[in-house]
Structures are given as C-alpha cells and as structure tokens.
Amino acid sequence: MNIAPGALLTSINSPVDLKKLKRSQLPKVCDELRQYIIDVVSVHGGHFGASLGVVELTVALHYVFNTPYDQLVWDVGHQAYGHKILTGRRDNFSTNRKYKGLSGFPKRTESEYDTFGVGHSSTSISAALGMAMASNYKGEKDRQHIAIIGDGAMTAGMAFEAMNHAGIENSNVLIILNDNCMSIDPNVGALKEYLTDITTSQTYNKIRDDFWKALGKLPVGKDYSRQMASKFEASLKGMVSGSSNLFEALKLRYFGPIDGHNISNLVDTLKDLKDISGPKLLHVKTVKGKGYDRAEKEQTKWHAPGLFDKITGEIYKKKFDIPQPPKYQDVFGYTIIELAEKNDKIMAVTPAMPSGCSLKFMMEKMPHRAFDVGICEQHAVTLSAGLATQGMKVFCNIYSTFMQRAYDQIVHDVAIQNLPVVFCLDRAGLVGEDGPTHHGAYDIAYMRCIPNMIVSAPMNESELRNLMYTSQLQSIRNPFVIRYPRGEAVKAVWQTEMKEIKIGKGRKLKDGEDIAILSFGHPGNFAASAIRDVKAESINPAHYDLRFVKPLDEEMLHEVFSRFNKIITVEDGTIVGGFGSAILEFMAANNYSAQVKIIGIPDTIIEHGTPKELYTEIGIDAHSIANVIREMHKIRTMESMATQ
Ligand SMILES: Cc1ncc(C[n+]2csc(CCOP(=O)(O)OP(=O)(O)O)c2C)c(N)n1
C-alpha cells in the first residue's frame, strides 16, 4: 500500500530542509509527521506510542541543533521513528523492521544521523558523554551532544553511573529526560514518584517561572543574549541551591519541567540551552501515544500493538482456522501462579517486562510476591539472590538478550554462592523484527560455562511446566536456567499435571537407524518435522531431545555415540560454545569419533526480519534440517557402497 506523507513532510529530505521552514510552519510539520507514523505503523507494524510522544521534541531538536554535527543519541531507540523520517528515510520508512529493510532502532551503518546503535535501554548518557569528551579533547567546543532518555530508561543503574560522571566533566552534554510516566508498563519506583513530585510541586514551578523571568524569556519572550545568560546562571544557582533537586545534586544543571508538546516553547528552550555549555538536564513532560486517542488511553497495549485499523482502532489478531497453542509466555504466567499457590516460598521478579513475559498475572493476583523492579536487570538478579539467601524460591524472568547486562551478578551473586534462583530466559533464540540487539543468541554459551548452573530448555508447553515444577522443588539447590522462545508453543492443550524431570535427563523421542539428531529446546520441533519430511525417502534418523545442556545426559550420549557415527545437533543459540559444542566436548572427553554437523546460529551478527525469514536464512528450519539429513544419509550410503 502506498502511503503518502503530507506536503510539508514531503519537502523535508533532511534536517537542512526543516531548518528552512518558518517557525509558524512547525506545528503543521508535527501534524504530518504524527499522521505519517500512524499511517505506516498501522499497516506495517512496529513500536507506536513512544514515537508519537516525541514528535514535537524530534522536530524541535532537528530544527534547533546542527545535526549530525551536533549528536543526538536516542535511548532504546524505539521512539526514533520521527527522527528516521526527518533524516532521509521517509520514503523507505515502510520497510521499517522488515527483512533487509530499515532497522527499528537507530543504527550507525544506516545513517550519519544515527550516532549510536541502540535497542537496549539506558546507554544514551554514557554514549553522549563519551562523544562530548572526545569533542572536548579535539577542541570542538561548539558541539552539542544530546541524550534523549525516557523516565523508564532513567531507572537503570547505567543512567545513574553516567550522570554521576557527567556532572564532573565539563563537557557539552544535554540530557533530555522524556518523562511520560510510562515504561512499557507503568513506570515503577521512587524515581517515578520523585519526577511526579517535581512536576506538580508549587516550589519547583515557581522556581522554573522565576528562571525564565530572569532570562527575559517569559512572559515577554525577548531574544536570549550573553548578558542574560550570566544573569540566568546566577539566578539559577541562587534558586536551586537550598532545594534538593536530585539532578542538581549530581551537578547537572536542571531545567524544566516543560510541556513536550508545545513546539514553540520547546524550540525556545532548546535554543537557550544550546548556548549554555557544560552538563545539563532538561525535563520534558510528554504523553505516550500523543495524538492517537486509544494509544494515549491504553499505553501498554499500544507500545507495540501490531497491525491495526487506524480508523476503528481494532488491533488485528492473526486469523487461524484451528485453535492455536498458547504462548510460552502465558504458560509461564499461569504456571507460576499455580506453583505459587502450593509453594509459599515462591516469589517472582521481572525487570520492566511484566506484560511481555506475562508475570503481570501473578503481580495482579499476588502483589506481595511478584515484582516489577524497573529496567534494572543487574538489580533483579542480585535481588533474587538476596531473596534466595532467605529461603525463597525466586523465579527471575528476564529476556535472554537483557540478561547479558547482568552477567557479573549471575556469576558473582548467584553461581559462586550456589543460590537456587530460577532464571526464566524469555525470548531465547532469534526474536525477529527487533533484530540483532534483541536476539537471544548467546545464553546457552554464556550460561553453560558457569559452574553450578543447571541449563534447560523445553520443547513444548508441557515440558516448560515440568521444568518449572522441577526447578522449584526443595531438592534443587542450584541456580536453574529455563530458556524458551517468544510465541506459540506446540500443543493446543497444556493444562497437564506437572511432573518432576530428573536433572540432566533427556528424552528419546524416536529411535532410528541412520543418523542421530540431538536437539535442545524448541527447535527440536523443526527437527521432528524434518524427520517426517525425509520419511518417504526411507531415511530414518533417531531423535533425542536433550532437555539439559548442563548437566548433559551422559548415559543417553553414551548410547548415541556407541550406536551412531553421524550426528546432527540442533539449537537456536550461537554455535560458538553452545549446545553443539557441549556435544563435541563430550565426544572428545570420551574418545568417541563421529561426524557431527552443528546446526545453530552462526558466528555473525544476524539482522532483523521475521523469525521465519531469519531461521530459513541461517538454516534452522525443517526444510534445511531435512537437507542436512539427506546429505548425511548420502555420505553414509556412499560409504556402505564403497565397503561392499
Ligand atoms: C536493558 C533493557 N531492558 C528492557 C528493555 C525493554 N524495553 C524497551 S522500551 C522499554 C520502556 C522504556 O521506557 P521509557 O524509557 O520511559 O521510554 P518510553 O517507551 O516510555 O518512551 C523497555 C522496558 C530494553 N530495551 N532494554
């Protein structure tokens, strides 16, 4: 479908064109930009509410600053659609997040305006500070470096580490705090309350107004001058010292809060700030989903709604003729409640993904036992460790990709002390449209090298339930990883009774004679389907679902290696140090020899696309696995002919 942007937007091929417009034209640019985002995302999908909320801010930033010389760093980057459209990517914006199309996040290789690759949150202040320090060093004193960070992303330790440093560096860093009171779900924690207090506090609003009066900006709106700047500085110091502003305490000059939807005021404010050197923070209040009524009202649902009818607001559901299996996420979400009802030691933690991982069900039902701790993966892991020291059985649910941020906590706080925390790694494997920053490609490798870890993966929903059941038993004294992908599991019926699975015990799914296929987790289903595909060709491989990559089912592997010398391993993690590597290590340690073909994620950055497109590209799909089976079978047949 061809979606036409408005006339003004069509004339903007880069921020240079935007700057040529009169200020009075900017509200129209904002309207057209907002409409274009709605038009494209409704038909092509993607993140939604966050970009709508920063339309005015985006226009104002590119209008005032000399981008890309002045550097904009978008935190997370899911809100940067307007930025992409204004910086030369308007006409291919409909390829956003599609295979071989634009990335859903800023990406350095895509545009010179994308100064820093993002996807994970809370990196923007560090990155902008690094850029600012480099500019300082190079003598580029006029250059500005701007981190645009949400109140959700601001909850992370990294953001505070960066502010702590920025405050004592005399570098041109402007932190724009885009405060919409939302993360994906409602934002949590004391910082959120603090920001609300600042916004509503009479004292602060008075101080703010006094600032601007001192500047000569309000109510008469005179132009800014150097003399006014020093007056402003003096009045600022006078007024803020004595009050306890968190950001001022970190030696960042604090401005705001201001209305992030008033384009004229934003332009004035940014122009003023452009002339003030050193580290500073502008607090901007915005509404997530601004301009699309439903998105303003149901902000979590419209964070990334999928395709929808922009007129009626109906979010399209995939249409299936047969009842669909449940998502692994919902199996997790309901099973943990079932387990917690019987085991009062169970508690659960998620860092800012209660809807995504379905812990929200337990948070609603058992609010004192299930917590969203903000975008704080490191804290989530160590908090779980602390709870575990007191005998609690904690399910710490973190997306595989975000768990990368908490690696030291896993080793130092959990594994070394052998605390029985259960890590549910959601979104394991390739996640699809979110791309390389979000693929859960490394967890098998990074978890299985840690002593004391139990590392498991279910092949279907019943297996997930059984693994969850097993992991919470009192007899389990080790940290326990359960990894599973996004989306639909396998069977339509999953309300099965839960059973204990012996740790390190795999399953033989099917005996065979030619080749043994060893799989780990959900991709075992692709292997099973490949085996069905080759049946008509009288190829009959055996299939083993190992369930655990640590500890391995050695008894089963001895059986496999003594019966088969052609082995295929299948996993949806990196081939470097992953499941296939574990099998090779076993083979070498036990002096077996066999031809082993490892199917997994290759040692390269996998871009974005649908999971199906990506798995097909790298050969982790039924069709490719069937071809590998055929190849191996051919070798075997040729070998046996040669010996005859
Ligand atoms: C390290 C990390 N954890 C979790 C996420 C998932 N995530 C993406 S956007 C988002 C909410 C960000 O909230 P905020 O910064 O306030 O931006 P908003 O969407 O409200 O504009 C979360 C939790 C992430 N991108 N990175």
GROMACS .gro file of N, CA, C and O and ligand atoms in nm, residues 47 49-51 54 75-76 78-79 105 119-122 149-154 156 178-185 187 286 288 303 351-353 374-377 399 401-402 405 438, ligand 1:
model
  206
   47HIS      N    1   0.696  -0.026   1.682
   47HIS     CA    2   0.665   0.047   1.805
   47HIS      C    3   0.579   0.168   1.769
   47HIS      O    4   0.590   0.222   1.660
   49GLY      N    5   0.347   0.405   2.041
   49GLY     CA    6   0.319   0.514   2.134
   49GLY      C    7   0.440   0.603   2.162
   49GLY      O    8   0.427   0.725   2.171
   50ALA      N    9   0.558   0.542   2.172
   50ALA     CA   10   0.676   0.620   2.211
   50ALA      C   11   0.711   0.724   2.106
   50ALA      O   12   0.743   0.839   2.138
   51SER      N   13   0.706   0.686   1.979
   51SER     CA   14   0.739   0.784   1.873
   51SER      C   15   0.636   0.895   1.866
   51SER      O   16   0.671   1.011   1.843
   54VAL      N   17   0.707   1.178   2.112
   54VAL     CA   18   0.822   1.270   2.097
   54VAL      C   19   0.823   1.342   1.963
   54VAL      O   20   0.927   1.391   1.919
   75ASP      N   21   1.780   0.704   2.342
   75ASP     CA   22   1.790   0.588   2.432
   75ASP      C   23   1.688   0.483   2.389
   75ASP      O   24   1.574   0.515   2.357
   76VAL      N   25   1.727   0.358   2.391
   76VAL     CA   26   1.648   0.245   2.339
   76VAL      C   27   1.630   0.259   2.187
   76VAL      O   28   1.660   0.169   2.111
   78HIS      N   29   1.343   0.303   2.025
   78HIS     CA   30   1.210   0.264   1.974
   78HIS      C   31   1.124   0.387   1.949
   78HIS      O   32   1.017   0.377   1.890
   79GLN      N   33   1.168   0.504   1.997
   79GLN     CA   34   1.091   0.628   1.980
   79GLN      C   35   1.149   0.714   1.867
   79GLN      O   36   1.110   0.828   1.851
  105PHE      N   37   1.552   0.045   1.509
  105PHE     CA   38   1.626   0.127   1.605
  105PHE      C   39   1.733   0.208   1.530
  105PHE      O   40   1.773   0.170   1.420
  119GLY      N   41   1.895  -0.020   2.128
  119GLY     CA   42   1.796  -0.129   2.135
  119GLY      C   43   1.777  -0.163   2.281
  119GLY      O   44   1.665  -0.174   2.331
  120HIS      N   45   1.889  -0.178   2.351
  120HIS     CA   46   1.884  -0.194   2.496
  120HIS      C   47   1.881  -0.054   2.558
  120HIS      O   48   1.937   0.040   2.503
  121SER      N   49   1.821  -0.045   2.674
  121SER     CA   50   1.797   0.088   2.730
  121SER      C   51   1.916   0.142   2.810
  121SER      O   52   2.009   0.069   2.844
  122SER      N   53   1.907   0.272   2.836
  122SER     CA   54   1.988   0.339   2.938
  122SER      C   55   2.136   0.356   2.903
  122SER      O   56   2.219   0.373   2.991
  149ILE      N   57   1.638   1.046   2.680
  149ILE     CA   58   1.618   0.925   2.760
  149ILE      C   59   1.482   0.932   2.831
  149ILE      O   60   1.445   1.036   2.886
  150GLY      N   61   1.410   0.820   2.830
  150GLY     CA   62   1.279   0.814   2.893
  150GLY      C   63   1.288   0.797   3.044
  150GLY      O   64   1.393   0.759   3.097
  151ASP      N   65   1.178   0.822   3.112
  151ASP     CA   66   1.179   0.804   3.258
  151ASP      C   67   1.195   0.656   3.293
  151ASP      O   68   1.249   0.623   3.399
  152GLY      N   69   1.150   0.567   3.203
  152GLY     CA   70   1.170   0.424   3.227
  152GLY      C   71   1.317   0.390   3.221
  152GLY      O   72   1.375   0.329   3.312
  153ALA      N   73   1.381   0.433   3.113
  153ALA     CA   74   1.523   0.404   3.095
  153ALA      C   75   1.607   0.469   3.204
  153ALA      O   76   1.715   0.421   3.240
  154MET      N   77   1.557   0.579   3.257
  154MET     CA   78   1.631   0.651   3.361
  154MET      C   79   1.639   0.570   3.491
  154MET      O   80   1.720   0.600   3.579
  156ALA      N   81   1.752   0.280   3.528
  156ALA     CA   82   1.863   0.183   3.527
  156ALA      C   83   1.989   0.240   3.591
  156ALA      O   84   2.016   0.359   3.582
  178ASN      N   85   1.274   1.250   2.886
  178ASN     CA   86   1.140   1.245   2.827
  178ASN      C   87   1.048   1.170   2.924
  178ASN      O   88   1.041   1.048   2.924
  179ASP      N   89   0.980   1.246   3.006
  179ASP     CA   90   0.905   1.189   3.118
  179ASP      C   91   0.757   1.175   3.079
  179ASP      O   92   0.685   1.274   3.072
  180ASN      N   93   0.717   1.049   3.053
  180ASN     CA   94   0.576   1.025   3.022
  180ASN      C   95   0.513   0.931   3.125
  180ASN      O   96   0.406   0.875   3.103
  181CYS      N   97   0.584   0.910   3.236
  181CYS     CA   98   0.537   0.824   3.347
  181CYS      C   99   0.520   0.679   3.305
  181CYS      O  100   0.460   0.601   3.380
  182MET      N  101   0.567   0.645   3.188
  182MET     CA  102   0.550   0.507   3.144
  182MET      C  103   0.684   0.445   3.109
  182MET      O  104   0.775   0.513   3.059
  183SER      N  105   0.693   0.314   3.136
  183SER     CA  106   0.795   0.232   3.072
  183SER      C  107   0.715   0.162   2.961
  183SER      O  108   0.636   0.230   2.894
  184ILE      N  109   0.727   0.031   2.942
  184ILE     CA  110   0.628  -0.034   2.855
  184ILE      C  111   0.500  -0.045   2.937
  184ILE      O  112   0.391  -0.007   2.896
  185ASP      N  113   0.516  -0.093   3.057
  185ASP     CA  114   0.409  -0.091   3.156
  185ASP      C  115   0.427   0.038   3.235
  185ASP      O  116   0.526   0.109   3.217
  187ASN      N  117   0.561   0.300   3.471
  187ASN     CA  118   0.694   0.303   3.531
  187ASN      C  119   0.681   0.279   3.682
  187ASN      O  120   0.576   0.305   3.741
  286THR      N  121   0.584   1.456   2.851
  286THR     CA  122   0.511   1.419   2.729
  286THR      C  123   0.406   1.313   2.761
  286THR      O  124   0.405   1.255   2.870
  288LYS      N  125   0.270   0.955   2.626
  288LYS     CA  126   0.298   0.845   2.534
  288LYS      C  127   0.174   0.821   2.448
  288LYS      O  128   0.062   0.818   2.500
  303HIS      N  129   0.206   0.020   2.301
  303HIS     CA  130   0.353   0.036   2.294
  303HIS      C  131   0.400  -0.021   2.159
  303HIS      O  132   0.477   0.043   2.088
  351PRO      N  133   1.244  -0.739   3.543
  351PRO     CA  134   1.289  -0.601   3.524
  351PRO      C  135   1.213  -0.538   3.406
  351PRO      O  136   1.257  -0.544   3.292
  352ALA      N  137   1.100  -0.481   3.436
  352ALA     CA  138   1.025  -0.394   3.343
  352ALA      C  139   0.953  -0.466   3.229
  352ALA      O  140   0.912  -0.400   3.134
  353MET      N  141   0.938  -0.598   3.238
  353MET     CA  142   0.868  -0.666   3.129
  353MET      C  143   0.748  -0.748   3.180
  353MET      O  144   0.727  -0.860   3.134
  374GLY      N  145   1.167  -0.229   3.752
  374GLY     CA  146   1.219  -0.127   3.660
  374GLY      C  147   1.321  -0.189   3.566
  374GLY      O  148   1.348  -0.309   3.571
  375ILE      N  149   1.378  -0.104   3.479
  375ILE     CA  150   1.472  -0.159   3.379
  375ILE      C  151   1.607  -0.181   3.447
  375ILE      O  152   1.703  -0.106   3.425
  376CYS      N  153   1.613  -0.281   3.530
  376CYS     CA  154   1.727  -0.298   3.620
  376CYS      C  155   1.762  -0.446   3.628
  376CYS      O  156   1.740  -0.512   3.731
  377GLU      N  157   1.817  -0.498   3.520
  377GLU     CA  158   1.844  -0.642   3.516
  377GLU      C  159   1.945  -0.683   3.623
  377GLU      O  160   1.931  -0.788   3.687
  399TYR      N  161   1.444  -1.140   2.972
  399TYR     CA  162   1.468  -1.179   2.832
  399TYR      C  163   1.616  -1.217   2.817
  399TYR      O  164   1.704  -1.151   2.874
  401THR      N  165   1.828  -1.164   2.592
  401THR     CA  166   1.917  -1.056   2.549
  401THR      C  167   1.946  -0.956   2.661
  401THR      O  168   2.057  -0.905   2.674
  402PHE      N  169   1.846  -0.928   2.745
  402PHE     CA  170   1.866  -0.830   2.852
  402PHE      C  171   1.946  -0.890   2.968
  402PHE      O  172   2.007  -0.818   3.046
  405ARG      N  173   2.317  -0.807   3.039
  405ARG     CA  174   2.358  -0.695   3.122
  405ARG      C  175   2.387  -0.737   3.267
  405ARG      O  176   2.453  -0.665   3.341
  438HIS      N  177   1.837  -0.754   2.002
  438HIS     CA  178   1.739  -0.827   2.083
  438HIS      C  179   1.744  -0.979   2.068
  438HIS      O  180   1.674  -1.049   2.142
  645LIG     C1  181   1.816  -0.328   2.904
  645LIG     C2  182   1.674  -0.327   2.852
  645LIG     N1  183   1.575  -0.382   2.927
  645LIG     C3  184   1.449  -0.382   2.880
  645LIG     C4  185   1.419  -0.326   2.760
  645LIG     C5  186   1.278  -0.333   2.704
  645LIG     N2  187   1.219  -0.202   2.686
  645LIG     C6  188   1.213  -0.139   2.568
  645LIG     S1  189   1.141   0.009   2.573
  645LIG     C7  190   1.114  -0.006   2.738
  645LIG     C8  191   1.046   0.104   2.812
  645LIG     C9  192   1.126   0.227   2.808
  645LIG     O1  193   1.057   0.326   2.880
  645LIG     P1  194   1.100   0.476   2.864
  645LIG     O2  195   1.247   0.486   2.864
  645LIG     O3  196   1.027   0.555   2.964
  645LIG     O4  197   1.051   0.512   2.717
  645LIG     P2  198   0.902   0.524   2.662
  645LIG     O5  199   0.873   0.395   2.591
  645LIG     O6  200   0.811   0.548   2.778
  645LIG     O7  201   0.907   0.639   2.569
  645LIG    C10  202   1.161  -0.129   2.786
  645LIG    C11  203   1.147  -0.175   2.923
  645LIG    C12  204   1.525  -0.271   2.686
  645LIG     N3  205   1.506  -0.217   2.565
  645LIG     N4  206   1.650  -0.272   2.734
   0.00000   0.00000   0.00000
